[in-house]
Coordinates of C-alpha atoms in Angstrom, one line a residue:
Chain A
M229 CA -28.1 15.5 -21.0
G230 CA -26.6 12.4 -19.4
F231 CA -23.5 10.9 -20.8
P232 CA -21.3 12.8 -23.3
S233 CA -21.4 11.0 -26.6
E234 CA -17.6 10.6 -26.6
L235 CA -15.2 10.2 -23.7
A236 CA -11.5 10.0 -23.7
L237 CA -9.9 7.4 -21.5
A238 CA -6.8 8.9 -19.8
T239 CA -4.9 5.8 -18.8
R240 CA -2.2 4.2 -21.0
N241 CA -1.8 1.1 -18.8
E242 CA -3.2 -1.8 -20.8
G243 CA -4.4 -3.8 -17.8
K244 CA -6.2 -0.8 -16.4
I245 CA -7.8 0.1 -19.7
R246 CA -9.2 -3.5 -19.9
E247 CA -10.5 -3.2 -16.4
I248 CA -12.1 0.2 -16.9
L249 CA -13.7 -0.8 -20.2
Q250 CA -15.2 -3.9 -18.5
I251 CA -16.6 -1.8 -15.6
C252 CA -17.9 0.8 -18.0
A253 CA -19.2 -1.6 -20.6
D254 CA -22.8 -0.3 -20.3
W255 CA -21.8 3.4 -20.7
P256 CA -23.4 4.6 -23.9
V257 CA -20.3 6.4 -25.1
R258 CA -17.7 6.1 -27.8
W259 CA -14.2 6.0 -26.4
A260 CA -11.2 8.1 -27.5
M261 CA -8.0 6.3 -26.5
A262 CA -4.3 7.1 -26.7
R263 CA -3.4 3.4 -26.9
E264 CA -4.6 0.5 -29.0
I265 CA -6.0 -2.4 -27.1
E266 CA -6.5 -5.8 -28.7
G267 CA -10.1 -7.0 -28.5
G268 CA -11.2 -3.7 -27.1
P269 CA -14.2 -1.7 -28.3
E270 CA -14.1 0.4 -31.5
H271 CA -12.6 3.7 -30.6
R272 CA -11.0 6.9 -31.9
A273 CA -7.3 7.2 -31.6
A274 CA -6.2 10.4 -29.9
T275 CA -3.0 11.7 -28.4
W276 CA -2.0 13.8 -25.5
P277 CA 1.2 14.1 -23.4
E278 CA 1.6 11.8 -20.4
V279 CA 1.4 13.7 -17.1
Q280 CA 3.4 13.4 -14.0
E281 CA 1.3 12.4 -11.0
T282 CA 2.6 15.3 -8.9
G283 CA -0.6 15.7 -6.8
Q284 CA -0.7 15.0 -3.1
S285 CA -4.1 13.3 -3.2
Y286 CA -6.0 10.8 -5.4
L287 CA -8.3 13.5 -6.5
E288 CA -5.5 15.9 -7.6
N289 CA -3.8 13.1 -9.6
A290 CA -7.1 11.9 -11.2
L291 CA -7.9 15.5 -12.2
L292 CA -4.3 16.1 -13.6
K293 CA -4.7 13.0 -15.8
A294 CA -8.3 13.8 -16.9
R295 CA -7.6 17.4 -17.7
A296 CA -4.6 16.5 -19.9
A297 CA -6.6 13.9 -21.8
A298 CA -9.6 16.2 -22.2
R299 CA -7.3 18.9 -23.7
G300 CA -5.6 16.4 -26.0
A301 CA -8.7 14.6 -27.2
G302 CA -11.0 17.7 -27.3
V303 CA -13.7 15.8 -25.5
P304 CA -14.5 15.0 -21.8
A305 CA -12.0 12.6 -20.3
V306 CA -12.1 10.0 -17.6
A307 CA -9.2 9.1 -15.3
D308 CA -8.8 7.4 -12.1
D309 CA -6.2 7.3 -9.3
S310 CA -6.0 4.7 -6.6
G311 CA -3.8 3.4 -3.8
I312 CA -3.7 1.2 -0.8
E313 CA -3.8 2.5 2.7
V314 CA -2.2 0.2 5.3
D315 CA -3.4 1.0 8.8
A316 CA -0.3 -0.2 10.6
L317 CA 1.7 2.2 8.4
G318 CA -0.5 5.2 9.2
G319 CA -2.2 5.0 5.8
E320 CA 0.9 4.7 3.7
P321 CA 1.6 4.3 0.8
G322 CA -1.7 5.9 -0.2
P323 CA -1.6 8.2 -3.2
R324 CA 2.0 7.2 -3.9
S325 CA 1.3 3.4 -3.9
A326 CA 2.4 3.1 -7.6
R327 CA 5.7 4.9 -6.7
F328 CA 6.3 3.3 -3.3
A329 CA 9.6 1.8 -4.2
G330 CA 10.7 4.7 -6.4
P331 CA 9.5 6.8 -9.3
Q332 CA 10.0 4.0 -11.9
A333 CA 9.2 1.1 -9.5
T334 CA 7.5 -2.0 -11.0
D335 CA 4.5 -3.7 -9.4
A336 CA 6.8 -6.5 -8.2
Q337 CA 9.2 -4.0 -6.5
N338 CA 6.4 -2.1 -4.7
L339 CA 4.9 -5.4 -3.6
R340 CA 8.2 -6.6 -2.2
L341 CA 8.7 -3.4 -0.3
L342 CA 5.3 -3.5 1.2
I343 CA 5.6 -7.1 2.3
E344 CA 9.0 -6.1 4.0
R345 CA 7.4 -3.2 5.8
I346 CA 4.5 -5.3 7.2
S347 CA 6.3 -8.5 7.9
D348 CA 6.5 -7.8 11.7
V349 CA 2.9 -6.6 12.0
P350 CA 0.7 -9.3 13.6
D351 CA -1.9 -10.8 11.4
S352 CA -4.8 -9.2 13.2
L353 CA -3.3 -5.7 12.7
R354 CA -2.7 -6.1 8.9
T355 CA -5.8 -4.3 7.9
A356 CA -5.9 -2.1 4.8
R357 CA -8.1 -0.5 2.3
Y358 CA -7.9 0.2 -1.4
R359 CA -9.2 3.6 -2.4
C360 CA -10.0 5.0 -5.9
V361 CA -11.1 8.4 -7.1
A362 CA -12.5 8.4 -10.7
A363 CA -12.9 11.8 -12.3
C364 CA -14.3 13.3 -15.5
A365 CA -13.0 16.6 -16.8
W366 CA -14.5 18.6 -19.7
P367 CA -12.3 20.6 -22.1
G368 CA -14.2 23.7 -20.9
G369 CA -13.1 23.2 -17.3
R370 CA -16.1 21.4 -15.7
E371 CA -15.1 18.5 -13.4
V372 CA -17.0 15.8 -11.5
W373 CA -15.7 12.8 -9.5
A374 CA -16.6 10.0 -7.3
E375 CA -14.8 7.7 -4.8
G376 CA -14.8 4.0 -4.1
L377 CA -13.4 1.9 -1.3
C378 CA -12.6 -1.7 -0.7
E379 CA -11.8 -2.8 2.9
G380 CA -9.5 -5.8 3.3
R381 CA -6.4 -7.2 5.0
L382 CA -2.9 -8.1 3.8
I383 CA -1.2 -11.5 3.7
L384 CA 2.6 -12.0 3.5
E385 CA 2.6 -14.7 0.8
P386 CA 1.4 -13.3 -2.6
R387 CA -1.3 -15.5 -4.3
G388 CA -2.9 -15.2 -7.7
S389 CA -2.0 -13.7 -11.1
G390 CA -4.9 -11.4 -11.9
G391 CA -5.2 -7.7 -11.3
F392 CA -2.4 -5.2 -10.6
G393 CA -0.3 -3.7 -7.9
Y394 CA -0.9 -5.1 -4.5
D395 CA -3.7 -7.4 -5.5
P396 CA -1.7 -10.6 -4.7
I397 CA -1.5 -9.8 -1.0
F398 CA -4.9 -8.0 -0.6
V399 CA -7.7 -10.1 0.7
P400 CA -11.0 -8.2 0.4
Q401 CA -13.4 -8.3 3.3
R402 CA -16.2 -9.3 1.0
E403 CA -14.3 -12.2 -0.5
P404 CA -12.3 -13.3 2.6
H405 CA -10.9 -16.5 1.2
R406 CA -9.2 -15.2 -2.0
T407 CA -6.8 -12.4 -2.8
M408 CA -7.9 -9.7 -5.2
A409 CA -5.5 -11.3 -7.7
E410 CA -7.3 -14.7 -7.4
L411 CA -10.7 -13.2 -8.4
P412 CA -11.9 -13.4 -12.0
P413 CA -12.3 -9.9 -13.4
E414 CA -16.1 -9.8 -13.0
E415 CA -15.8 -10.7 -9.4
K416 CA -13.0 -8.3 -8.7
N417 CA -14.9 -5.4 -10.5
A418 CA -18.1 -6.1 -8.5
I419 CA -16.4 -5.4 -5.2
S420 CA -13.3 -3.3 -6.1
H421 CA -12.6 0.3 -5.2
R422 CA -12.2 1.0 -8.9
G423 CA -15.5 -0.6 -9.7
G424 CA -17.2 1.4 -7.0
A425 CA -15.7 4.7 -8.1
L426 CA -16.4 4.2 -11.8
R427 CA -20.0 3.0 -11.2
S428 CA -20.6 6.1 -9.0
L429 CA -19.1 8.3 -11.6
G430 CA -21.3 6.7 -14.3
E431 CA -24.4 7.3 -12.2
R432 CA -23.3 10.9 -11.8
L433 CA -22.9 11.3 -15.6
R434 CA -26.1 9.5 -16.4
A435 CA -28.1 11.7 -14.0
D436 CA -26.3 14.9 -15.4
P437 CA -28.9 17.6 -15.7
Chain B
M150 CA -11.9 -14.9 18.7
G151 CA -14.4 -12.8 16.8
F152 CA -16.5 -10.2 18.5
P153 CA -15.7 -9.1 22.1
S154 CA -18.5 -10.2 24.4
E155 CA -19.1 -6.7 25.5
L156 CA -18.7 -3.4 23.6
A157 CA -19.1 0.1 24.8
L158 CA -21.0 2.5 22.5
A159 CA -19.2 5.8 22.7
T160 CA -21.9 8.2 21.3
R161 CA -24.3 10.0 23.6
N162 CA -26.5 11.3 20.7
E163 CA -29.8 9.5 21.0
G164 CA -30.6 9.4 17.3
K165 CA -27.1 8.1 16.5
I166 CA -27.4 5.5 19.2
R167 CA -30.7 4.2 17.6
E168 CA -29.1 4.2 14.2
I169 CA -26.0 2.4 15.3
L170 CA -27.9 -0.2 17.3
Q171 CA -30.2 -0.9 14.2
I172 CA -27.2 -1.3 11.9
C173 CA -25.4 -3.5 14.4
A174 CA -28.5 -5.5 15.5
D175 CA -26.8 -8.8 14.5
W176 CA -23.6 -8.2 16.4
P177 CA -23.4 -10.9 19.2
V178 CA -22.4 -8.4 21.9
R179 CA -23.8 -6.9 25.0
W180 CA -23.6 -3.1 24.9
A181 CA -22.3 -0.8 27.6
M182 CA -23.8 2.6 27.2
A183 CA -23.4 6.0 28.9
R184 CA -27.0 6.9 28.1
E185 CA -30.4 5.2 28.6
I186 CA -32.3 4.7 25.4
E187 CA -36.0 3.9 25.5
G188 CA -36.8 0.7 23.7
G189 CA -33.1 -0.1 23.2
P190 CA -31.5 -3.4 24.0
E191 CA -30.6 -4.5 27.5
H192 CA -27.3 -2.9 28.3
R193 CA -24.9 -2.1 31.1
A194 CA -24.8 1.5 32.2
A195 CA -21.3 2.9 32.1
T196 CA -19.7 6.3 32.5
W197 CA -16.8 8.2 30.9
P198 CA -16.1 11.9 30.2
E199 CA -17.3 13.4 26.9
V200 CA -14.3 14.2 24.7
Q201 CA -13.7 17.2 22.5
E202 CA -13.5 16.3 18.9
T203 CA -10.2 18.0 18.4
G204 CA -8.8 15.8 15.7
Q205 CA -8.2 16.9 12.1
S206 CA -9.7 13.8 10.5
Y207 CA -12.6 11.5 10.9
L208 CA -10.3 8.7 12.0
E209 CA -8.6 10.9 14.7
N210 CA -12.0 11.9 16.1
A211 CA -13.5 8.4 16.0
L212 CA -10.4 7.1 17.9
L213 CA -10.5 9.9 20.5
K214 CA -14.1 9.0 21.3
A215 CA -13.6 5.2 21.2
R216 CA -10.5 5.4 23.5
A217 CA -12.3 7.5 26.0
A218 CA -15.2 5.1 26.1
A219 CA -13.0 2.0 26.3
R220 CA -11.1 3.6 29.3
G221 CA -14.4 4.5 31.0
A222 CA -16.2 1.3 30.4
G223 CA -13.2 -1.1 30.8
V224 CA -14.2 -3.0 27.6
P225 CA -13.6 -2.4 23.9
A226 CA -15.6 0.6 22.6
V227 CA -17.1 1.6 19.2
A228 CA -17.3 5.1 18.0
D229 CA -17.9 6.8 14.7
D230 CA -17.2 10.1 13.1
S231 CA -18.7 11.4 9.9
G232 CA -19.2 14.4 7.8
I233 CA -20.3 15.7 4.4
E234 CA -17.8 16.7 1.7
V235 CA -19.2 19.2 -0.8
D236 CA -17.2 19.2 -4.0
A237 CA -18.0 22.8 -4.9
L238 CA -16.6 23.8 -1.5
G239 CA -13.3 21.9 -1.9
G240 CA -14.5 19.1 0.4
E241 CA -15.7 21.3 3.2
P242 CA -17.1 21.1 5.8
G243 CA -15.7 17.5 6.1
P244 CA -14.7 16.4 9.6
R245 CA -16.0 19.7 11.0
S246 CA -19.5 19.1 9.6
A247 CA -21.1 19.0 13.0
R248 CA -19.4 22.3 14.0
F249 CA -19.8 24.1 10.6
A250 CA -21.8 27.0 12.0
G251 CA -19.8 27.1 15.3
P252 CA -18.8 24.9 18.2
Q253 CA -22.3 24.6 19.7
A254 CA -24.2 24.7 16.4
T255 CA -27.4 22.9 16.0
D256 CA -28.3 20.7 13.0
A257 CA -30.6 23.4 11.8
Q258 CA -27.9 26.1 11.9
N259 CA -25.4 24.0 10.1
L260 CA -27.9 23.1 7.5
R261 CA -28.9 26.7 6.9
L262 CA -25.2 27.8 6.6
L263 CA -24.5 25.0 4.0
I264 CA -27.6 25.9 1.9
E265 CA -26.4 29.6 2.0
R266 CA -22.9 28.6 0.8
I267 CA -24.1 26.4 -2.1
S268 CA -27.0 28.6 -3.2
D269 CA -25.1 30.0 -6.1
V270 CA -23.7 26.7 -7.2
P271 CA -25.5 25.3 -10.3
D272 CA -27.5 22.2 -9.8
S273 CA -25.1 20.0 -11.8
L274 CA -22.1 21.0 -9.6
R275 CA -23.8 20.4 -6.3
T276 CA -22.2 16.9 -5.9
A277 CA -21.2 15.7 -2.4
R278 CA -20.4 12.6 -0.4
Y279 CA -21.0 11.6 3.1
R280 CA -18.1 9.8 4.7
C281 CA -17.9 7.9 8.0
V282 CA -15.1 6.2 9.9
A283 CA -16.1 3.6 12.5
A284 CA -13.5 2.6 15.0
C285 CA -13.1 0.1 17.8
A286 CA -10.6 0.7 20.6
W287 CA -9.6 -1.8 23.3
P288 CA -8.6 -0.7 26.8
G289 CA -5.1 -2.2 26.1
G290 CA -4.5 0.0 23.1
R291 CA -5.4 -2.1 20.1
E292 CA -7.5 -0.3 17.5
V293 CA -9.2 -1.2 14.3
W294 CA -11.4 0.8 12.0
A295 CA -13.3 0.9 8.7
E296 CA -14.7 3.5 6.4
G297 CA -17.9 4.0 4.5
L298 CA -19.0 6.4 1.7
C299 CA -22.3 7.5 0.3
E300 CA -22.2 9.6 -2.9
G301 CA -24.9 12.0 -3.6
R302 CA -25.9 15.5 -4.5
L303 CA -27.4 18.5 -2.6
I304 CA -30.7 20.3 -3.1
L305 CA -31.6 23.7 -1.8
E306 CA -35.0 23.0 -0.3
P307 CA -34.8 20.6 2.7
R308 CA -37.2 17.6 2.5
G309 CA -38.0 14.9 5.1
S310 CA -37.8 14.5 8.8
G311 CA -35.7 11.4 9.4
G312 CA -32.0 11.1 10.0
F313 CA -29.6 13.9 11.2
G314 CA -27.5 16.7 10.1
Y315 CA -27.5 17.4 6.4
D316 CA -29.9 14.5 5.5
P317 CA -32.8 16.8 4.5
I318 CA -30.7 18.2 1.6
F319 CA -28.7 15.1 0.7
V320 CA -30.0 13.0 -2.2
P321 CA -28.1 9.7 -2.3
Q322 CA -27.1 8.5 -5.7
R323 CA -28.5 5.1 -5.0
E324 CA -32.0 6.6 -4.1
P325 CA -32.1 9.5 -6.5
H326 CA -35.7 10.5 -5.8
R327 CA -35.6 11.0 -2.1
T328 CA -33.4 12.8 0.4
M329 CA -31.7 10.8 3.1
A330 CA -34.2 12.3 5.5
E331 CA -37.1 10.9 3.5
L332 CA -35.8 7.3 3.7
P333 CA -37.1 4.9 6.3
P334 CA -34.3 3.9 8.7
E335 CA -33.8 0.5 7.2
E336 CA -33.4 2.0 3.7
K337 CA -31.1 4.7 4.9
N338 CA -28.9 2.2 6.8
A339 CA -28.7 -0.1 3.8
I340 CA -27.0 2.6 1.7
S341 CA -25.6 5.1 4.2
H342 CA -21.9 5.9 4.9
R343 CA -22.5 4.9 8.6
G344 CA -24.1 1.6 7.6
G345 CA -21.2 0.9 5.3
A346 CA -18.5 1.7 7.9
L347 CA -20.2 -0.2 10.7
R348 CA -20.9 -3.3 8.6
S349 CA -17.2 -3.3 7.5
L350 CA -16.1 -2.8 11.1
G351 CA -18.4 -5.7 12.1
E352 CA -16.8 -8.0 9.5
R353 CA -13.4 -7.0 10.8
L354 CA -14.4 -7.9 14.3
R355 CA -16.1 -11.1 13.3
A356 CA -13.1 -12.3 11.4
D357 CA -10.7 -11.3 14.1
P358 CA -8.0 -13.9 14.5

């Protein structure tokens, strides 16, 4: 069977939509999206309510979002959930990375809070990893998912304007001289946690018996 | 600073020792090992008590083992902990993969139990991932670690004689026509969770400020 012919994209964040569509550019699907995106692929407009990310794990949150979009669009839906795990903070903020500084926190507020929390941690102990779970949920209840990781370390002075979230202070191990926010999208997607998770999910859908 | 000049290898399992030494062949370190290994590199014999893997997570178990070896050998020590997460079983057996069929279970007993548990799961829902956390602990208390993943799916008829544990029923996504136990060591190490975790840990040690 392989890929469904149509897939709903659960996210409403424009930057994330762009990133996901770039990573999934070779997926032979038509997208159903709740939000217009300039210069994006042709797609069907669909609607569904936004969900609260009340889960305790990346997987729970990704499934909450994918299920809502699958119900709303009437076709299988893809969602992801991701976060950063800082070793010196015992893995925090993890699944609540997007809400680290509060329920309505902006990227800038979250970033500032994380820098504050790690400012006393010696350079050699500022290790961290980005983690992403990408899930696909079918309206009938079937669900599959995959995970991606990106190991790195944190710096205290943000650099670069690309990406999202904590990218300006995250230096990936595989690109140790630039922050994630300094990498062009193709380079970021090739090594990122989201790229890894979505490529694995794509393989899973492609090989679907 | 980079790599320590000497590293203790915490594991006593001969197959695992071979695999780790292959993956870490380019690490510029002398190994201290509690167990002789035929044809292995020159190393210093060291002793330390075996530890019970009482942790609830891969990270806790890897750190328990690494700390014990670092204390016993008097030099930084590397340990790993790994497991298989079966989606249809809610992520089980996870960190207790090696003890799935009981505290003293053999690989064959664990494998048989897992096959039994998934025998009613349809082929398309037999997705799973192997996960490994590799840690390095210093006698003075410093600790670093890294994680690796390998997405795949399970089959019900074991195939192949290489590797360990659940390898005979695990078909990695990146090698979808062979089980992990059918891959030659170099091919397994290139895509495995353990390979990923140890290569990331090696990068972390190499870049150590």
